[in-house]
Short mmCIF file of C-alpha atoms and ligand atoms in Angstrom, two decimals:
data_model
loop_
_atom_site.label_atom_id
_atom_site.label_comp_id
_atom_site.label_asym_id
_atom_site.label_seq_id
_atom_site.Cartn_x
_atom_site.Cartn_y
_atom_site.Cartn_z
CA MET A 12 105.58 105.72 48.51
CA ASP A 13 103.38 104.69 51.43
CA MET A 14 100.07 106.34 52.33
CA TRP A 15 101.61 108.76 54.94
CA GLY A 16 104.14 110.07 52.37
CA PHE A 17 101.72 110.07 49.44
CA ILE A 18 99.02 112.34 50.95
CA PRO A 19 101.35 115.26 51.87
CA TYR A 20 103.19 114.84 48.51
CA ARG A 21 99.92 115.13 46.52
CA THR A 22 98.70 118.03 48.66
CA PHE A 23 101.98 119.89 48.19
CA ARG A 24 101.99 119.33 44.42
CA ASN A 25 98.38 120.57 44.04
CA CYS A 26 99.16 123.69 46.05
CA ARG A 27 99.49 126.72 43.85
CA LYS A 28 98.62 129.76 45.99
CA LYS A 29 100.64 131.55 48.78
CA SER A 30 97.74 131.12 51.26
CA CYS A 31 97.81 127.38 50.61
CA TYR A 32 101.51 127.20 51.62
CA GLN A 33 100.78 129.18 54.76
CA GLY A 34 97.95 126.79 55.66
CA LEU A 35 100.25 123.81 55.22
CA LEU A 36 102.87 125.46 57.42
CA ILE A 37 100.34 126.00 60.22
CA VAL A 38 99.08 122.38 60.00
CA SER A 39 102.65 121.02 60.23
CA LEU A 40 103.44 123.31 63.17
CA LEU A 41 100.34 122.09 65.00
CA LEU A 42 101.31 118.47 64.30
CA THR A 43 104.83 119.02 65.72
CA LEU A 44 103.42 120.65 68.84
CA SER A 45 100.95 117.84 69.56
CA ILE A 46 103.68 115.19 69.11
CA LEU A 47 105.91 117.08 71.56
CA SER A 48 103.17 117.46 74.19
CA PHE A 49 102.26 113.75 73.91
CA ASN A 50 105.90 112.85 74.68
CA THR A 51 105.97 115.13 77.70
CA HIS A 52 102.76 113.56 78.94
CA LEU A 53 104.35 110.11 78.72
CA LEU A 54 107.40 111.29 80.65
CA THR A 55 105.31 112.84 83.37
CA GLN A 56 103.14 109.74 83.65
CA ASP A 57 106.23 107.65 84.04
CA LEU A 58 107.72 109.99 86.60
CA TRP A 59 104.73 109.93 88.95
CA SER A 60 103.07 106.61 88.18
CA SER A 61 104.76 104.48 90.84
CA SER A 62 103.70 106.90 93.55
CA ARG A 63 100.29 105.28 93.28
CA TYR A 64 101.78 101.99 94.34
CA SER A 65 104.36 103.16 96.83
CA GLY A 66 102.00 103.22 99.73
CA GLU A 67 100.89 106.81 99.24
CA ASN A 68 97.60 106.10 100.93
CA LEU A 69 99.52 104.89 103.97
CA TYR A 70 100.86 108.37 104.61
CA PRO A 71 99.13 110.32 107.28
CA LYS A 72 97.15 113.31 106.19
CA LEU A 73 98.57 116.76 106.89
CA SER A 74 96.06 117.19 109.64
CA ASP A 75 97.53 114.11 111.34
CA PHE A 76 100.76 116.02 111.77
CA GLY A 77 98.85 118.50 113.79
CA HIS A 78 100.38 121.39 111.91
CA HIS A 79 98.64 124.46 110.68
CA ASN A 80 98.16 123.74 107.01
CA ARG A 81 98.33 127.43 106.22
CA ASN A 82 102.03 127.05 106.92
CA LEU A 83 103.63 126.17 103.61
CA GLN A 84 106.68 124.66 105.29
CA ASN A 85 104.46 122.03 106.75
CA ILE A 86 102.84 121.22 103.46
CA LEU A 87 106.07 120.74 101.53
CA PRO A 88 107.40 117.69 103.36
CA PHE A 89 104.17 115.83 102.68
CA GLU A 90 104.19 116.76 99.00
CA SER A 91 107.81 115.82 98.81
CA THR A 92 107.29 112.22 99.83
CA ARG A 93 106.18 111.38 96.31
CA SER A 94 109.19 112.85 94.56
CA HIS A 95 111.55 111.49 97.16
CA HIS A 96 110.41 107.92 96.73
CA GLN A 97 110.05 108.32 93.01
CA GLY A 98 113.59 109.66 92.86
CA LYS A 99 114.86 106.43 94.40
CA HIS A 100 112.68 104.43 92.00
CA ASP A 101 114.20 106.28 89.03
CA GLN A 102 117.73 105.64 90.21
CA ARG A 103 117.08 101.94 90.37
CA THR A 104 115.23 101.49 87.06
CA ARG A 105 117.11 103.80 84.66
CA LYS A 106 120.72 103.53 83.58
CA SER A 107 121.41 106.97 82.11
CA PRO A 108 119.52 109.98 83.43
CA ASN A 109 117.29 111.70 80.91
CA LYS A 110 115.65 115.10 81.14
CA ALA A 111 112.86 113.80 83.36
CA ASP A 112 115.36 112.19 85.72
CA LYS A 113 117.31 115.42 86.04
CA LEU A 114 114.10 117.25 86.76
CA ALA A 115 113.18 114.75 89.45
CA THR A 116 116.67 114.84 90.94
CA ASN A 117 116.62 118.63 91.23
CA TRP A 118 113.17 118.47 92.78
CA ASN A 119 114.40 115.89 95.26
CA MET A 120 117.51 117.86 96.12
CA THR A 121 115.53 120.93 97.07
CA LEU A 122 113.23 118.85 99.21
CA THR A 123 115.68 116.50 100.87
CA SER A 124 116.40 119.00 103.64
CA LYS A 125 112.68 119.42 104.24
CA LEU A 126 112.23 115.68 104.31
CA SER A 127 114.92 115.20 106.89
CA GLN A 128 112.78 117.29 109.20
CA ALA A 129 109.49 115.68 108.26
CA LYS A 130 108.21 112.74 110.22
CA VAL A 131 106.69 110.60 107.50
CA PRO A 132 106.39 106.86 106.95
CA SER A 133 109.20 105.21 105.04
CA GLU A 134 108.83 103.85 101.53
CA ARG A 135 108.03 100.39 102.85
CA GLY A 136 105.08 101.80 104.74
CA GLU A 137 106.79 101.71 108.12
CA ASP A 138 105.37 104.20 110.52
CA THR A 139 108.34 106.32 111.51
CA LEU A 140 105.89 108.91 112.75
CA GLY A 141 105.48 107.62 116.29
CA GLU A 142 101.94 106.71 117.18
CA LYS A 143 102.25 109.17 120.02
CA GLU A 144 103.07 112.05 117.69
CA ARG A 145 99.82 111.71 115.78
CA GLY A 146 97.32 114.36 116.61
CA ARG A 147 99.83 116.73 118.18
CA LYS A 148 98.45 120.22 117.74
CA ARG A 149 97.70 123.49 119.48
CA ARG A 150 94.43 123.45 121.37
CA LEU A 151 92.47 126.02 123.27
CA PRO A 152 92.89 125.54 127.02
CA GLN A 153 90.57 123.12 128.74
CA ALA A 154 91.45 124.64 132.10
CA ILE A 155 92.39 128.15 133.18
CA ILE A 156 93.91 129.43 136.41
CA ILE A 157 91.87 132.62 136.64
CA GLY A 158 93.47 134.11 139.76
CA VAL A 159 93.99 135.48 142.17
CA LYS A 160 96.97 137.77 141.73
CA LYS A 161 99.62 136.98 144.40
CA GLY A 162 97.64 133.95 145.51
CA GLY A 163 100.31 131.45 144.43
CA THR A 164 99.23 131.07 140.80
CA ARG A 165 102.76 130.64 139.44
CA ALA A 166 103.58 127.96 141.97
CA LEU A 167 100.42 126.05 141.03
CA LEU A 168 101.15 126.25 137.32
CA GLU A 169 104.77 125.16 137.77
CA PHE A 170 103.66 122.22 139.89
CA LEU A 171 101.05 121.20 137.33
CA ARG A 172 103.61 121.30 134.53
CA VAL A 173 105.36 118.35 136.13
CA HIS A 174 102.36 116.21 135.22
CA PRO A 175 103.01 114.42 131.90
CA ASP A 176 99.48 115.10 130.71
CA VAL A 177 99.60 118.83 131.26
CA LEU A 178 101.12 121.48 129.03
CA ALA A 179 100.90 125.15 129.81
CA THR A 180 101.77 128.53 128.39
CA GLY A 181 104.77 130.22 129.98
CA PRO A 182 103.80 133.90 130.09
CA GLU A 183 100.30 135.03 130.94
CA PRO A 184 98.30 135.33 127.69
CA HIS A 185 95.83 138.01 128.93
CA PHE A 186 93.58 137.03 126.06
CA PHE A 187 90.17 137.41 127.69
CA ASP A 188 90.93 140.76 129.27
CA LYS A 189 93.42 142.59 127.04
CA HIS A 190 93.66 140.83 123.69
CA TYR A 191 90.14 139.56 123.13
CA HIS A 192 89.80 141.56 119.90
CA ARG A 193 92.61 139.45 118.38
CA GLY A 194 90.36 136.42 118.18
CA LEU A 195 90.54 132.79 119.24
CA GLU A 196 93.05 131.77 116.56
CA TRP A 197 95.54 134.27 117.97
CA TYR A 198 94.93 132.77 121.38
CA ARG A 199 95.29 129.20 120.13
CA ASP A 200 98.63 130.08 118.56
CA LEU A 201 99.98 130.93 122.00
CA MET A 202 99.22 127.46 123.28
CA PRO A 203 101.74 124.62 123.34
CA GLU A 204 101.20 121.64 121.08
CA THR A 205 99.47 118.79 122.87
CA LEU A 206 98.43 115.24 122.15
CA PRO A 207 94.72 114.38 122.26
CA HIS A 208 94.89 112.97 125.79
CA GLN A 209 96.85 115.93 127.18
CA MET A 210 95.47 119.04 128.78
CA THR A 211 96.30 122.63 127.90
CA ILE A 212 96.34 125.11 130.75
CA GLU A 213 97.00 128.81 130.98
CA LYS A 214 97.03 131.26 133.87
CA THR A 215 96.16 134.93 133.87
CA PRO A 216 95.25 136.15 137.37
CA SER A 217 93.61 139.38 136.19
CA TYR A 218 90.77 137.34 134.64
CA PHE A 219 89.26 136.90 138.09
CA ILE A 220 88.57 140.60 138.56
CA THR A 221 87.59 141.52 134.99
CA LYS A 222 83.86 141.78 134.48
CA GLU A 223 83.72 140.68 130.83
CA VAL A 224 85.91 137.61 131.21
CA PRO A 225 83.45 134.95 132.51
CA SER A 226 81.06 135.26 129.57
CA ARG A 227 83.95 135.34 127.11
CA VAL A 228 85.45 132.15 128.54
CA TYR A 229 82.01 130.55 128.51
CA LYS A 230 81.61 131.51 124.86
CA MET A 231 84.90 129.78 124.03
CA SER A 232 83.80 126.64 125.87
CA ASN A 233 81.15 126.22 128.53
CA SER A 234 83.06 123.21 129.86
CA THR A 235 86.26 125.12 130.65
CA LYS A 236 87.53 124.15 134.09
CA LEU A 237 88.40 127.11 136.26
CA ILE A 238 90.90 127.22 139.09
CA LEU A 239 91.19 129.99 141.63
CA VAL A 240 94.06 130.14 144.13
CA VAL A 241 93.01 132.22 147.09
CA ARG A 242 95.02 133.51 149.99
CA ASN A 243 94.17 135.63 153.02
CA PRO A 244 93.23 138.96 151.40
CA VAL A 245 95.27 140.86 154.00
CA THR A 246 98.56 139.11 153.15
CA ARG A 247 97.58 139.14 149.50
CA ALA A 248 97.26 142.95 149.62
CA ILE A 249 100.65 143.30 151.30
CA SER A 250 102.21 140.91 148.79
CA ASP A 251 100.70 142.93 145.92
CA TYR A 252 102.02 146.16 147.41
CA THR A 253 105.50 144.60 147.85
CA GLN A 254 105.51 143.67 144.18
CA ILE A 255 104.52 147.18 143.09
CA LEU A 256 107.22 148.57 145.36
CA SER A 257 109.87 146.29 143.86
CA LYS A 258 108.87 147.29 140.34
CA HIS A 259 108.38 151.02 140.73
CA GLY A 260 110.72 151.94 143.55
CA LYS A 261 109.48 155.05 145.30
CA ILE A 262 105.72 154.93 145.73
CA LYS A 263 103.26 156.13 148.38
CA SER A 264 103.28 154.24 151.67
CA PHE A 265 100.83 151.36 152.04
CA GLN A 266 98.86 153.27 154.66
CA SER A 267 98.41 156.44 152.62
CA SER A 268 96.92 154.43 149.73
CA ALA A 269 94.92 151.96 151.81
CA PHE A 270 93.11 154.47 154.07
CA LEU A 271 91.08 157.53 153.27
CA HIS A 272 92.20 160.73 155.03
CA ASN A 273 94.85 158.73 156.91
CA ASP A 274 92.04 157.26 159.01
CA THR A 275 92.63 153.55 159.66
CA ASN A 276 88.89 153.07 160.01
CA LYS A 277 88.20 154.22 156.48
CA ILE A 278 89.48 151.72 153.98
CA ASN A 279 89.99 152.89 150.42
CA SER A 280 88.24 149.99 148.70
CA SER A 281 88.74 151.55 145.27
CA TRP A 282 92.51 150.97 145.52
CA MET A 283 93.13 147.86 143.42
CA VAL A 284 95.42 146.33 146.03
CA ILE A 285 92.43 146.30 148.40
CA ARG A 286 89.72 145.66 145.78
CA ILE A 287 91.20 142.42 144.48
CA GLY A 288 90.76 140.90 147.96
CA LEU A 289 86.96 141.29 147.85
CA TYR A 290 86.79 137.76 146.55
CA VAL A 291 83.07 137.36 147.03
CA LYS A 292 82.31 140.30 144.74
CA HIS A 293 84.38 138.93 141.88
CA LEU A 294 83.18 135.39 142.44
CA GLU A 295 79.54 136.52 142.12
CA ASN A 296 80.37 137.64 138.64
CA TRP A 297 81.78 134.22 137.74
CA LEU A 298 78.94 132.32 139.34
CA SER A 299 76.43 134.24 137.28
CA VAL A 300 77.93 132.45 134.27
CA PHE A 301 79.56 129.20 135.47
CA PRO A 302 78.15 126.58 137.84
CA ARG A 303 79.95 126.29 141.19
CA LYS A 304 81.19 122.78 140.42
CA GLN A 305 83.21 124.10 137.50
CA ILE A 306 85.39 126.22 139.76
CA HIS A 307 88.04 124.68 141.97
CA PHE A 308 89.45 126.66 144.88
CA VAL A 309 93.06 126.17 145.89
CA HIS A 310 93.92 127.13 149.44
CA GLY A 311 96.93 129.41 148.92
CA GLU A 312 98.40 128.96 152.40
CA ASN A 313 97.98 125.20 152.20
CA LEU A 314 99.74 125.19 148.84
CA VAL A 315 102.86 126.34 150.71
CA THR A 316 102.56 124.14 153.79
CA ASN A 317 101.02 121.05 152.21
CA PRO A 318 101.50 121.18 148.42
CA GLY A 319 100.98 117.43 148.00
CA GLU A 320 97.45 117.60 149.35
CA GLU A 321 96.48 120.65 147.27
CA MET A 322 97.90 119.02 144.15
CA ARG A 323 95.94 115.84 144.79
CA LYS A 324 92.72 117.86 144.84
CA VAL A 325 93.65 119.83 141.74
CA GLN A 326 94.49 116.67 139.79
CA GLU A 327 91.20 115.12 140.85
CA PHE A 328 89.28 118.20 139.73
CA LEU A 329 91.04 118.19 136.36
CA GLY A 330 90.43 114.49 135.88
CA LEU A 331 94.15 113.75 135.81
CA GLN A 332 95.89 110.70 137.20
CA PRO A 333 97.20 111.61 140.66
CA LEU A 334 100.84 111.45 139.58
CA ILE A 335 102.06 114.48 141.52
CA THR A 336 102.32 113.41 145.13
CA GLU A 337 103.82 114.83 148.28
CA GLU A 338 107.06 112.92 147.52
CA HIS A 339 107.64 115.34 144.65
CA PHE A 340 108.09 118.25 147.05
CA PHE A 341 110.88 119.32 149.33
CA MET A 342 111.19 122.47 151.39
CA ASN A 343 113.71 125.13 150.52
CA LYS A 344 114.62 125.93 154.11
CA THR A 345 116.33 129.26 153.43
CA ARG A 346 113.32 130.62 151.54
CA GLY A 347 110.59 128.75 153.36
CA PHE A 348 108.79 127.60 150.23
CA PRO A 349 108.36 124.19 148.64
CA CYS A 350 110.17 123.24 145.45
CA ILE A 351 109.20 120.40 143.11
CA ARG A 352 111.14 117.47 141.63
CA LYS A 353 110.38 116.68 137.99
CA THR A 354 110.63 112.98 138.73
CA LEU A 355 110.81 111.16 142.02
CA ASN A 356 114.37 110.04 141.26
CA SER A 357 115.76 113.45 140.36
CA LYS A 358 118.14 114.87 142.91
CA ARG A 359 117.62 118.50 142.00
CA GLY A 360 114.28 120.25 142.06
CA HIS A 361 112.64 123.29 140.62
CA CYS A 362 112.14 126.29 142.92
CA LEU A 363 110.38 129.48 141.93
CA ASP A 364 112.56 132.51 141.29
CA GLU A 365 113.27 135.39 143.66
CA SER A 366 110.17 137.32 142.56
CA LYS A 367 108.05 134.74 144.40
CA GLY A 368 108.27 134.58 148.14
CA ARG A 369 109.53 138.12 148.68
CA LYS A 370 110.07 139.53 152.11
CA HIS A 371 107.11 141.74 153.05
CA PRO A 372 107.49 145.11 154.76
CA THR A 373 106.38 145.14 158.39
CA LEU A 374 103.23 147.18 158.81
CA PRO A 375 101.92 148.59 162.11
CA ALA A 376 99.63 146.17 164.01
CA LYS A 377 96.86 148.77 163.80
CA VAL A 378 96.95 148.66 160.02
CA ILE A 379 96.79 144.87 159.96
CA SER A 380 93.87 144.66 162.40
CA SER A 381 91.97 147.31 160.45
CA LEU A 382 92.42 145.36 157.24
CA ARG A 383 91.30 142.15 158.92
CA ARG A 384 88.21 143.84 160.24
CA PHE A 385 87.42 145.21 156.81
CA TYR A 386 87.70 141.87 155.03
CA ARG A 387 85.97 139.74 157.68
CA PRO A 388 82.35 140.09 156.42
CA PHE A 389 83.41 139.63 152.82
CA ASN A 390 85.39 136.52 153.74
CA ALA A 391 82.40 135.09 155.61
CA LYS A 392 80.22 135.49 152.51
CA PHE A 393 82.96 133.99 150.41
CA TYR A 394 83.07 130.88 152.65
CA GLN A 395 79.31 130.56 152.26
CA MET A 396 79.40 130.92 148.52
CA THR A 397 82.20 128.39 148.07
CA ASN A 398 81.14 126.15 150.93
CA ILE A 399 84.76 126.15 152.11
CA ASN A 400 86.08 127.65 155.32
CA PHE A 401 89.53 129.07 154.64
CA HIS A 402 90.03 130.06 158.30
CA TRP A 403 91.53 133.45 157.52
CA THR A 404 91.87 135.70 160.53
P1 LIG B 14 104.93 136.48 148.10
O1 LIG B 14 106.03 136.80 147.13
O2 LIG B 14 104.24 137.67 148.58
O3 LIG B 14 105.40 135.63 149.24
P2 LIG B 14 101.59 134.60 142.30
O4 LIG B 14 102.41 133.55 141.65
O5 LIG B 14 100.13 134.38 142.11
O6 LIG B 14 102.04 135.98 141.94
O7 LIG B 14 101.79 134.44 143.86
C1 LIG B 14 103.02 134.74 144.45
C2 LIG B 14 102.98 134.11 145.81
O8 LIG B 14 103.03 132.72 145.67
C3 LIG B 14 104.16 134.45 146.66
O9 LIG B 14 103.84 135.63 147.33
C4 LIG B 14 104.25 133.25 147.58
O10 LIG B 14 103.79 133.50 148.88
C5 LIG B 14 103.30 132.22 146.96
N1 LIG B 14 103.86 130.88 146.80
C6 LIG B 14 103.12 129.76 146.94
N2 LIG B 14 103.89 128.69 146.75
C7 LIG B 14 105.13 129.13 146.48
C8 LIG B 14 106.35 128.49 146.19
N3 LIG B 14 106.43 127.16 146.14
N4 LIG B 14 107.45 129.26 145.96
C9 LIG B 14 107.36 130.59 146.02
N5 LIG B 14 106.22 131.26 146.27
C10 LIG B 14 105.11 130.54 146.50
#
């Protein structure tokens, strides 16, 4: 009898009491358990070991994918790269599948679909994740079109979208005026994913007239570039009224809202349609927070008649390559507004929908001249403040 058989044999023979048997039983149970757990440890080691040598450190970090790591779906593909490669390794090195193989195969099967979506380097360390895709993530906007309502803000945004280095939100986020309490992460989630060299832009024209917005934007980033599209406040007011009319049907006539006591000499400046056109008042509010050089003014009328020139200035202000040129534009003769080609070679272009460029109601000449008179001093101050003469009559 060897030593390992002799010791338990002697112990068992010398055991006379019930408690002694129980003790022996516990010791043998513990021994069995530790042997089992040691085996499992070996299996697990074997299962994962080659991941250390399969180029794991070549994989990009989760953050490189530009995903939100709080999203579990985005974490799984990265985790799965180990089991996926290890699964292949197991298939090559083992003839008959054991328990560990089956485990790995099941694990792989559940993750294969995830992997097919994930852009990760191959086992050989090839970078299948295009260099360009690295760093793609949602960013807060570096530039905002802050207004003015009915100035041509949609046209400007649609034109800018053609630039390969610009990505923009579709709908107006209204973060700084209506949804500020939701926080910056909510705002960021609305933004499109961009690459580090690309620019995120949003437009919400009501920002221009909302008192709290300038300081809130400044708090987000004091380097935010601001763009304001302005148009003759008289035509802007009529355009605004036309939009309200098209949305709400029967409403009061323009005159009965624009004038107090039906007197064309007494303008109702508290009516929003009129108030928005007091550009100088709203601009004062912005200039108390942002330096003048951080605001670019787009000439609304010129954006219709000479979009190429306005776009050149906008691109310069935003620090973009001047890729959008006058060759991108062509005039839609029936509607009288420019449309844009996505590329210079494309035959078809993109025109704004029917809600832009509506036919305005004809107002009496007296109403128009009264409005012009009302806005004239405000416009003059606005030219001074911006150092631009917009030549509105
Ligand atoms: P109207 O519909 O009164 O003509 P916003 O996008 O800020 O709401 O501005 C709407 C205005 O954009 C339109 O007002 C229209 O005059 C102007 N606009 C400028 N460029 C345009 C374009 N290329 N297509 C259509 N409308 C354009």
